[in-house]
Tab-separated table of C-alpha atoms and ligand atoms in Angstrom:
chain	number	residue	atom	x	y	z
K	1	UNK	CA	-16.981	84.446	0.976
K	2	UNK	CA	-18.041	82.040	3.214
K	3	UNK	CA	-15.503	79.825	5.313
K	4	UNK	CA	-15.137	75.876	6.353
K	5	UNK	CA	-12.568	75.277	9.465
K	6	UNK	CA	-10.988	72.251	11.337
K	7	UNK	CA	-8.550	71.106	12.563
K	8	UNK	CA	-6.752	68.140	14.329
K	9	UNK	CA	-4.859	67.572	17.243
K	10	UNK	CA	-1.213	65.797	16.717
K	11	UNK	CA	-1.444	63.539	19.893
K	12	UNK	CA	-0.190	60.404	18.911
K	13	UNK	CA	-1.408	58.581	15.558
K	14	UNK	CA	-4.091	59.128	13.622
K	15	UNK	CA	-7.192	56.754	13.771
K	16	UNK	CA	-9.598	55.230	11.330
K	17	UNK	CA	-11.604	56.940	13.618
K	18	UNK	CA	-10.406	60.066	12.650
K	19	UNK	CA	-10.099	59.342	9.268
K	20	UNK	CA	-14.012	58.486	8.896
K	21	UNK	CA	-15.425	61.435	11.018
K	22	UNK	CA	-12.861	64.182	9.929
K	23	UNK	CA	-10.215	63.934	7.283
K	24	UNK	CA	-12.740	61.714	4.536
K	25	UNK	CA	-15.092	64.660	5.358
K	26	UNK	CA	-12.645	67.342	4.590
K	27	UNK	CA	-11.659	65.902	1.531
K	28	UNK	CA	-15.374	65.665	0.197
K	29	UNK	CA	-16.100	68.697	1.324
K	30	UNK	CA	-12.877	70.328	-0.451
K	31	UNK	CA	-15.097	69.582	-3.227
K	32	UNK	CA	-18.398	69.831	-2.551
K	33	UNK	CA	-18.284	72.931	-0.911
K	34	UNK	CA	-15.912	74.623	-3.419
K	35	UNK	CA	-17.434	78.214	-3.067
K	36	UNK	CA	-16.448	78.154	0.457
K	37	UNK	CA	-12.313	79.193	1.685
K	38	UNK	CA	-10.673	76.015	3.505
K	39	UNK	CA	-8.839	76.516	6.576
K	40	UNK	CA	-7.644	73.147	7.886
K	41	UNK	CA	-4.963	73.039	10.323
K	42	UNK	CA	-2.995	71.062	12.798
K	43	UNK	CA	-4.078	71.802	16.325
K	44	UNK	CA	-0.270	71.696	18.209
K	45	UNK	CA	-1.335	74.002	21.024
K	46	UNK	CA	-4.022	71.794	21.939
K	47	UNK	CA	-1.830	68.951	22.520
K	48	UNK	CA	0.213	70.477	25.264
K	49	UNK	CA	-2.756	70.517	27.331
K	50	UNK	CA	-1.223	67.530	28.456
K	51	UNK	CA	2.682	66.792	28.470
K	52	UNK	CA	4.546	66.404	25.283
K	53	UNK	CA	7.927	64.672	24.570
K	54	UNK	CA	8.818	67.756	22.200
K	55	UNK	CA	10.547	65.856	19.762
K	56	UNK	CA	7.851	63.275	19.528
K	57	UNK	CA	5.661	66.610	19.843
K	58	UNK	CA	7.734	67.675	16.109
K	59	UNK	CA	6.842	64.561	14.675
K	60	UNK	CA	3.615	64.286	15.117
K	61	UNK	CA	2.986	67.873	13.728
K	62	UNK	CA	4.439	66.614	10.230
K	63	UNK	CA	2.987	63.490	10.203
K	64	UNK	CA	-0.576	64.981	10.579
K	65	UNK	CA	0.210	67.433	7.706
K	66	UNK	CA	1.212	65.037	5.697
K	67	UNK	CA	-1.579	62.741	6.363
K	68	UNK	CA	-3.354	65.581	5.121
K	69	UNK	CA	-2.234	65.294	1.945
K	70	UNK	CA	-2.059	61.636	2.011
K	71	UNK	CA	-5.863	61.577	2.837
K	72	UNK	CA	-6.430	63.882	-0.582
K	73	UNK	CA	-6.273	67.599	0.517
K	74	UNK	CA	-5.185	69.800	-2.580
K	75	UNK	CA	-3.289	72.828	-1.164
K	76	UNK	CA	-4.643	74.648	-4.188
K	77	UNK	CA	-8.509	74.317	-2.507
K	78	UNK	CA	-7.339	74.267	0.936
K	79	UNK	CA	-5.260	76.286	3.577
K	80	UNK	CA	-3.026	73.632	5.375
K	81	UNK	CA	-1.158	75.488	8.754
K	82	UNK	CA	-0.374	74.955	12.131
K	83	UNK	CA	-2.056	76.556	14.511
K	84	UNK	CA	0.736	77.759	16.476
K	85	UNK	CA	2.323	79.673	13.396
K	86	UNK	CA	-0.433	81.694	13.795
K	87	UNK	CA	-0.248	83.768	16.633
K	88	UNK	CA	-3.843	84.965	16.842
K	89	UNK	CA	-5.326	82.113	17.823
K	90	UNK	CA	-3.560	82.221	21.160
K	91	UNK	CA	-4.583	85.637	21.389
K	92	UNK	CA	-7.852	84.925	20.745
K	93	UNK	CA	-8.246	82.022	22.791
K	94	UNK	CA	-7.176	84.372	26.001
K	95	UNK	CA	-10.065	87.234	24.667
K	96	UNK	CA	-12.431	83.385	24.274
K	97	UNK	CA	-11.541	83.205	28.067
K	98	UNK	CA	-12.775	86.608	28.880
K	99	UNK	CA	-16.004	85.282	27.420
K	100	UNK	CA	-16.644	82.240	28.618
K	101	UNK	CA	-17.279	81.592	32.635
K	102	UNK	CA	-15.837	79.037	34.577
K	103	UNK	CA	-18.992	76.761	35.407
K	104	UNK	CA	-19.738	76.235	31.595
K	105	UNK	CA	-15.642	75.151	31.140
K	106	UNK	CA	-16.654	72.190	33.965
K	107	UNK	CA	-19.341	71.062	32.302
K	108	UNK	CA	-17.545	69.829	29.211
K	109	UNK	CA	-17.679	66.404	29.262
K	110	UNK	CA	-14.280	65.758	27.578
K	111	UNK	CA	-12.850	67.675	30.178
K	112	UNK	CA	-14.701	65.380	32.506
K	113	UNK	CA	-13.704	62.585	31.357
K	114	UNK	CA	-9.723	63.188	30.737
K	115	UNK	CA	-9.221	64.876	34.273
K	116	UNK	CA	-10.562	61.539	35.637
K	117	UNK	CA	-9.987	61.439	39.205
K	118	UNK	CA	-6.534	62.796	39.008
K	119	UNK	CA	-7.108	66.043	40.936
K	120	UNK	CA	-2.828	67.141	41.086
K	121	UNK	CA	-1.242	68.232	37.952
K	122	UNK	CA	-4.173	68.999	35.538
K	123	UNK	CA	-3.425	71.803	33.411
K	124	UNK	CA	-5.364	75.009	33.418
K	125	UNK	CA	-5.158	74.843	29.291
K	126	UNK	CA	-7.217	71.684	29.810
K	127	UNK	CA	-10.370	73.447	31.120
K	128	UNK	CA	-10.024	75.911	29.301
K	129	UNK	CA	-8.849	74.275	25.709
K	130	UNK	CA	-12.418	74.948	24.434
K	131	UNK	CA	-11.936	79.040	24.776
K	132	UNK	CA	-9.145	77.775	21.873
K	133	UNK	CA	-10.886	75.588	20.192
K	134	UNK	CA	-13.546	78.428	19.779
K	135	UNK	CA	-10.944	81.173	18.909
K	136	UNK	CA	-9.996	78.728	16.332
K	137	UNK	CA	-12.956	78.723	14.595
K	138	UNK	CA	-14.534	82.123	15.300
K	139	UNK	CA	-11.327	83.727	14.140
K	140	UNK	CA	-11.709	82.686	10.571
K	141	UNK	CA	-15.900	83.619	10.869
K	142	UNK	CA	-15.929	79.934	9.917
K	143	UNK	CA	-19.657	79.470	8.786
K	144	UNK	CA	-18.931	75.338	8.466
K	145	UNK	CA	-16.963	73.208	11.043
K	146	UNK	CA	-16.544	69.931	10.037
K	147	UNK	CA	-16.320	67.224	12.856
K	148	UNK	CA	-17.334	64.194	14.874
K	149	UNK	CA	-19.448	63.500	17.439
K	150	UNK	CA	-17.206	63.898	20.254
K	151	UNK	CA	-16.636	67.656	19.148
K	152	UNK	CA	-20.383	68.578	19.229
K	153	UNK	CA	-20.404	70.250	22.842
K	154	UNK	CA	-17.457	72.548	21.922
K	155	UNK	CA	-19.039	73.568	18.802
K	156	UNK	CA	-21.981	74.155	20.855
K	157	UNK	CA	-19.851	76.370	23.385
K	158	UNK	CA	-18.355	77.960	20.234
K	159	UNK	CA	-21.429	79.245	18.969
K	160	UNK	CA	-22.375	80.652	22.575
K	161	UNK	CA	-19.289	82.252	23.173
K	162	UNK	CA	-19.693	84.029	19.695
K	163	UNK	CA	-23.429	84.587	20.281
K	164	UNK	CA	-22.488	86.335	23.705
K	165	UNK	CA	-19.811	88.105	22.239
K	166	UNK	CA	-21.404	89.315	19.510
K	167	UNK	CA	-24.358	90.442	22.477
K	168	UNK	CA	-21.600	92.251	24.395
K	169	UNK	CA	-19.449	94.452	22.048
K	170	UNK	CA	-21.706	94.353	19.061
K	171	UNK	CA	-21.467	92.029	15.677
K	172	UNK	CA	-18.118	90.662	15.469
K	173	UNK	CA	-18.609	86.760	14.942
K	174	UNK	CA	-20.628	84.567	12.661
K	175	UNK	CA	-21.929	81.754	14.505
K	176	UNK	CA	-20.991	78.640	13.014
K	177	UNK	CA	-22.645	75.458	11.919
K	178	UNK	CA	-21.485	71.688	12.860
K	179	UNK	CA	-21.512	69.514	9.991
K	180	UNK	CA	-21.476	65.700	10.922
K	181	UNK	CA	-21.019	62.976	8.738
K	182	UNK	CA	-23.987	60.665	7.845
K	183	UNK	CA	-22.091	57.219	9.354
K	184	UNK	CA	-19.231	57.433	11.003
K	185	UNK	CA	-19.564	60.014	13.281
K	186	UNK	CA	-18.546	58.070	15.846
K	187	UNK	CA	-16.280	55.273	15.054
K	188	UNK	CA	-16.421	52.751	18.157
K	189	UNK	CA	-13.417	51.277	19.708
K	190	UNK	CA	-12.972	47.599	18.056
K	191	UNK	CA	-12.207	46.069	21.530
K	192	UNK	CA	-15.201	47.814	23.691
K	193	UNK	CA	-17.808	48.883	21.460
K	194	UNK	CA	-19.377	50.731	23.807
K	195	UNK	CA	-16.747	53.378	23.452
K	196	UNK	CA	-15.097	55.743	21.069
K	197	UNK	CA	-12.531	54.648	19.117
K	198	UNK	CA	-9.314	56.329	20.536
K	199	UNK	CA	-5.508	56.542	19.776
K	200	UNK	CA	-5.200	57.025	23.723
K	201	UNK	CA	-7.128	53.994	24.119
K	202	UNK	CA	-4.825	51.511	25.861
K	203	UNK	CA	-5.332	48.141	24.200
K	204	UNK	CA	-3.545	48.102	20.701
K	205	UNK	CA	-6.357	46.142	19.353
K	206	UNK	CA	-9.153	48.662	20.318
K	207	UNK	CA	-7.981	51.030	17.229
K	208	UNK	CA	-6.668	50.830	13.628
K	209	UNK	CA	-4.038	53.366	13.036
K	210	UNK	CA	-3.628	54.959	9.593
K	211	UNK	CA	-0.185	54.116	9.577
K	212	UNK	CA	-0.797	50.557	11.030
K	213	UNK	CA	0.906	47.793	9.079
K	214	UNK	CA	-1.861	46.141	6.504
K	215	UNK	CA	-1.602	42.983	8.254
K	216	UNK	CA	-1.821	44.019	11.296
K	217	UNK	CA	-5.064	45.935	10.522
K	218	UNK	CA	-6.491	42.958	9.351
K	219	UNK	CA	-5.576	40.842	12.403
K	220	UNK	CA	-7.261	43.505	14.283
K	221	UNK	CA	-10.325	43.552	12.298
K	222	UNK	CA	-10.674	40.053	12.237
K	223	UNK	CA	-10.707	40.113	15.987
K	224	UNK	CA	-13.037	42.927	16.558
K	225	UNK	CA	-15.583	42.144	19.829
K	226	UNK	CA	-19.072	41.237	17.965
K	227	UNK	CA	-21.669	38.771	20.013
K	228	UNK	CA	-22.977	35.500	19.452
K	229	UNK	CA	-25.957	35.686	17.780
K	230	UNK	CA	-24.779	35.744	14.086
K	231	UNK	CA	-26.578	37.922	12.159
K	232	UNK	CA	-24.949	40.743	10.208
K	233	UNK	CA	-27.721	43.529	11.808
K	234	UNK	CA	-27.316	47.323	12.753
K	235	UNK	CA	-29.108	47.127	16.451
K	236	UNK	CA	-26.576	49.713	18.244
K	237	UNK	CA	-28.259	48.534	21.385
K	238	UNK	CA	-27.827	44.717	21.136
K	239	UNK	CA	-25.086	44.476	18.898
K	240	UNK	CA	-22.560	47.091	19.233
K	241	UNK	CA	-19.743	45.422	17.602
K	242	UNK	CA	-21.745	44.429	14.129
K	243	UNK	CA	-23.233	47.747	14.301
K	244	UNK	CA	-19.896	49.489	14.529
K	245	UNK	CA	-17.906	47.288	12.104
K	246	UNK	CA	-21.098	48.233	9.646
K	247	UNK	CA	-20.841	51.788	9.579
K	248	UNK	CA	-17.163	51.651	9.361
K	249	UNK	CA	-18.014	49.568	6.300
K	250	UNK	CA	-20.717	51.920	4.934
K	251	UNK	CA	-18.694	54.883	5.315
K	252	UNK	CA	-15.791	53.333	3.426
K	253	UNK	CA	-18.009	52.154	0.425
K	254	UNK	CA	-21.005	54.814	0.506
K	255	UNK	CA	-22.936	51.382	0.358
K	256	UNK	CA	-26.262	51.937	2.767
K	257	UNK	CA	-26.187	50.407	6.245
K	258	UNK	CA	-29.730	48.837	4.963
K	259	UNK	CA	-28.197	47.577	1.683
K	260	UNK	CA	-25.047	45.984	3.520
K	261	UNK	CA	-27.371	43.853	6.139
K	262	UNK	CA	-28.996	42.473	2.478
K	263	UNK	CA	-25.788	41.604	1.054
K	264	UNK	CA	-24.811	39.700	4.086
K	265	UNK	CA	-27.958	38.417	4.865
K	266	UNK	CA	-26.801	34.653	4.972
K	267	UNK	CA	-23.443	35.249	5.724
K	268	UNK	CA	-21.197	34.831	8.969
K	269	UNK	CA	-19.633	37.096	10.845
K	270	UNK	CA	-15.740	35.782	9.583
K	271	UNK	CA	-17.010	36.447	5.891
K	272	UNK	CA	-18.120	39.710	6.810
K	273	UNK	CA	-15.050	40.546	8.721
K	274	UNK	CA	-12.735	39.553	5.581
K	275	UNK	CA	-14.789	41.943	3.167
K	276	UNK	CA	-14.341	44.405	5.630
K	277	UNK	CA	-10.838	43.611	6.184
K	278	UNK	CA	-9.609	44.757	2.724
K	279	UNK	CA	-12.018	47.606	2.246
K	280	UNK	CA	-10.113	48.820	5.322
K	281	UNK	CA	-6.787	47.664	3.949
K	282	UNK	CA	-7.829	49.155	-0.006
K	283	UNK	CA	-8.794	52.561	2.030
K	284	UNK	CA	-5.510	52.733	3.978
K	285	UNK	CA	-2.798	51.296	1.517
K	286	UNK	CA	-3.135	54.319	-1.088
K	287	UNK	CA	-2.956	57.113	2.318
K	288	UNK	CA	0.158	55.359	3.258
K	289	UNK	CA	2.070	55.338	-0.179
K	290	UNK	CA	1.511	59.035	-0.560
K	291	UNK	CA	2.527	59.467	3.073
K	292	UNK	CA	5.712	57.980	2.693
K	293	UNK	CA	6.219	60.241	-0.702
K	294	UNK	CA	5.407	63.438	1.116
K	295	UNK	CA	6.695	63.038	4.916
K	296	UNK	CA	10.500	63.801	3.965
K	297	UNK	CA	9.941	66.311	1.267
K	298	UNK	CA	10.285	70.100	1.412
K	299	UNK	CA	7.310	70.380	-0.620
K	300	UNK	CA	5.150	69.785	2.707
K	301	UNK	CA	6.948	72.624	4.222
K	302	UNK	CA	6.103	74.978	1.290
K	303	UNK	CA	2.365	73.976	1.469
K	304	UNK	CA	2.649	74.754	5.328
K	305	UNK	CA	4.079	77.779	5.038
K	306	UNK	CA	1.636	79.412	1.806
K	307	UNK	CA	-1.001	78.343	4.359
K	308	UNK	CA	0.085	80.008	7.180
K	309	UNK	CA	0.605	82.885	4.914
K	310	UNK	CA	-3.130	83.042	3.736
K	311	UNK	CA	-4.481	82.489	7.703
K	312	UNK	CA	-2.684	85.484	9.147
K	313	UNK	CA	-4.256	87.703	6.389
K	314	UNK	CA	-7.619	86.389	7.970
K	315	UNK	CA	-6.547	86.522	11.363
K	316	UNK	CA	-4.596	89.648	12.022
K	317	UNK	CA	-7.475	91.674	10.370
K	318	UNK	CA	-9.776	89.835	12.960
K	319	UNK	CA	-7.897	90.327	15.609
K	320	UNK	CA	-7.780	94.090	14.998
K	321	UNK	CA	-11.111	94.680	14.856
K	322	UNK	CA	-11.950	92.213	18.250
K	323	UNK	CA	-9.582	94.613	20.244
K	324	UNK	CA	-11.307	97.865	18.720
K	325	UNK	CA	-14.696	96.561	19.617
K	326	UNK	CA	-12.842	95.567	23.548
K	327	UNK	CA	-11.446	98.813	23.697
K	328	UNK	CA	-7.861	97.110	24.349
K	329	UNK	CA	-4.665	99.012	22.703
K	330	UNK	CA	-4.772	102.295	21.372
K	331	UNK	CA	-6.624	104.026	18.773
K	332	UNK	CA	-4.919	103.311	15.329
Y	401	LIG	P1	-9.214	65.337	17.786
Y	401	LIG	O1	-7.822	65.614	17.367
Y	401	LIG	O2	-9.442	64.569	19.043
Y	401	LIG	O3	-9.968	64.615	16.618
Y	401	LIG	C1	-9.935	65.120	15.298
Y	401	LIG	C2	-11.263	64.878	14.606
Y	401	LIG	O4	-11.534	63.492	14.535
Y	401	LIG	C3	-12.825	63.222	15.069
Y	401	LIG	N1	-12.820	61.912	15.729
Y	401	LIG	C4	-13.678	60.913	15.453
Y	401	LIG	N2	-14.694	60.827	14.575
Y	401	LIG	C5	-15.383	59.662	14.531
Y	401	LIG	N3	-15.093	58.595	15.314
Y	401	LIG	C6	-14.095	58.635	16.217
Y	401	LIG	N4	-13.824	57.577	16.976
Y	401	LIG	C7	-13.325	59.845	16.315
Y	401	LIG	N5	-12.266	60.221	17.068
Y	401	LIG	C8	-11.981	61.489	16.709
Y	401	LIG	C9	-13.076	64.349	16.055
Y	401	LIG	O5	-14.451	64.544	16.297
Y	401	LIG	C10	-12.449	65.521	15.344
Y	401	LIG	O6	-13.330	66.092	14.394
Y	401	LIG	N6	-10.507	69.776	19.684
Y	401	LIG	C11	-10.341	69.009	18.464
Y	401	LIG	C12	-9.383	69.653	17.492
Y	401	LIG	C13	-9.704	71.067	17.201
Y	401	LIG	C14	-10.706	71.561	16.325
Y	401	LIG	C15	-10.614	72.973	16.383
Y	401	LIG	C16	-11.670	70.960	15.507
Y	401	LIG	C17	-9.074	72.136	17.741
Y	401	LIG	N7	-9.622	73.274	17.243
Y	401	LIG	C18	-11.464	73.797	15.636
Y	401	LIG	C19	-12.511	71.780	14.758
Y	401	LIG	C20	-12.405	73.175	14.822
Y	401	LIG	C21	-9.819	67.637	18.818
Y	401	LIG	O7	-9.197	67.437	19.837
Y	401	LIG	O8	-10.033	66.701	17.856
């Protein structure tokens, strides 16, 4: 059978970013791709490449997993775990870092960009969190990875790691395929449109959290950066902020980017901004209701742990045969 993977790291809230480019995705594709094996989890090891307040750290955890099923996952169609009740994927990732060289871990822009210019204190699991992230994904011989934009270059890495792999020891891995949504692959920040849309972001108003109060994400919306010139247009270039608030828009609705700038043809930008307001708001309300149903209940633990369950069956079995073909252990 063939296999669909993702996963998401429980940093701090979710986004509308996140929602758009991964969780709406894995919900269609629960669907759409229902001759495939789902294997969504929650990425917790990733997020101690940076420090954690543990208990926040707990929190987090559950409130991702039960976003997923606040966002529509069906534990019946998918496998919902966390990643570190699965001990493979650690053990993995170290065989991913036997694979991969240094020079290609620089050269990951994310890893660029969140070292900054601190140069004391980064973590090693920071440069080389994309050895995981591949070990994730390779260890399930995912053939579909759903994600956004900002993933691409890892998946990229993934499938070169598994390539060379695969070149090395002999056909172990399937390479995996990206799959991108149509809009929304990159949800911009509402405050600088310029740049992703990011729970780390530090103005408030730059993102719309899933959990956000409904007011609140309509105050936001309503203030989102656009430009003067008034017309409802996508032109990435010139108008960032329209273009952005469209796709979040088209995304929501499945309406075409095209068939939006006709319906808005003679409007403003404030008329805009209230449609889009409460097809934000009508999106949201329904996640939050079943969050609030499922975050306290012991059901979420039972879906967590039948998942976990079904992922070490995959993993272990993979893991055995990766240290055969490295010669590691003994003969068994
Ligand atoms: P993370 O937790 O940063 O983001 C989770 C998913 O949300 C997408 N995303 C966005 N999409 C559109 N617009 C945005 N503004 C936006 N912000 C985030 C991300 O592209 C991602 O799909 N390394 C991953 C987690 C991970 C993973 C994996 C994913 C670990 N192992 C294996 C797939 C397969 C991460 O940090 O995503």
């Amino acid at each position: 059978t063939k296999r669909l993977v993702s996963g998401i790291k429980p940093t701090g809230q979710l986004t509308l970013g996140n929602y758009i480019g991964a969780l709406r995705q894995f919900v269609k594709l629960q669907d759409e791709l229902s001759d495939h094996e789902h294997f969504i989890f929650i990425a917790d090891l990733h997020a101690i490449t940076t420090p954690q307040d543990r208990l926040e750290l707990r929190k987090n955890i559950r409130s991702v997993a039960a976003l997923y099923i606040a966002c529509g996952l069906d534990p019946d169609k998918v496998n919902l775990f966390i990643q570190s009740e699965v001990a493979e994927h650690a053990a993995l990732g170290y065989i991913m870092e036997s694979t991969a060289y240094v020079g290609e871990m620089e050269r990951m822009t994310q890893y660029k960009d969140k070292k900054g210019k601190q140069t004391d204190g980064i973590r090693t699991s920071l440069l080389t969190y994309p050895a995981l992230m591949a070990a994730d994904i390779l260890l399930y011989d995912a053939n579909v990875v759903p994600i956004g934009d900002d993933q691409k270059q890892h998946l990229e890495l993934t499938r070169n790691l598994a390539t060379r792999f695969n070149n090395l020891y002999g056909e172990t891995f399937v390479v995996p395929e990206g799959f991108f949504p149509e809009t929304g692959a990159r949800i911009k920040s509402l405050t600088d449109p310029t740049k992703k849309m990011d729970k780390s972001g530090d103005n408030e108003k730059s993102y719309i959290l899933l959990l956000d109060d409904l007011g609140l994400i309509r105050r936001k919306i309503k203030s989102a950066v656009t430009d003067s010139n008034g017309i409802i247009k996508y032109e990435v270039r010139n108008k960032p902020g329209i273009s952005n608030l469209l796709q979040i828009y088209s995304s929501l609705t499945d309406v075409s980017v095209k068939d939006l700038e006709k319906k808005y043809a003679e409007s403003d930008y404030a008329t805009f901004k209230d449609d889009l307001a409460e097809i934000v708001v009508d999106a949201i309300r329904p996640i939050q209701q079943k969050y609030f149903e499922i975050i306290n209940d012991t059901k979420l633990d039972e879906i967590l742990n039948q998942g976990a369950e079904r992922a070490k069956v995959i993993a272990s079995r993979k893991m055995f045969k990766v240290y055969k073909k490295l010669g590691l252990g003994r003969i068994r």
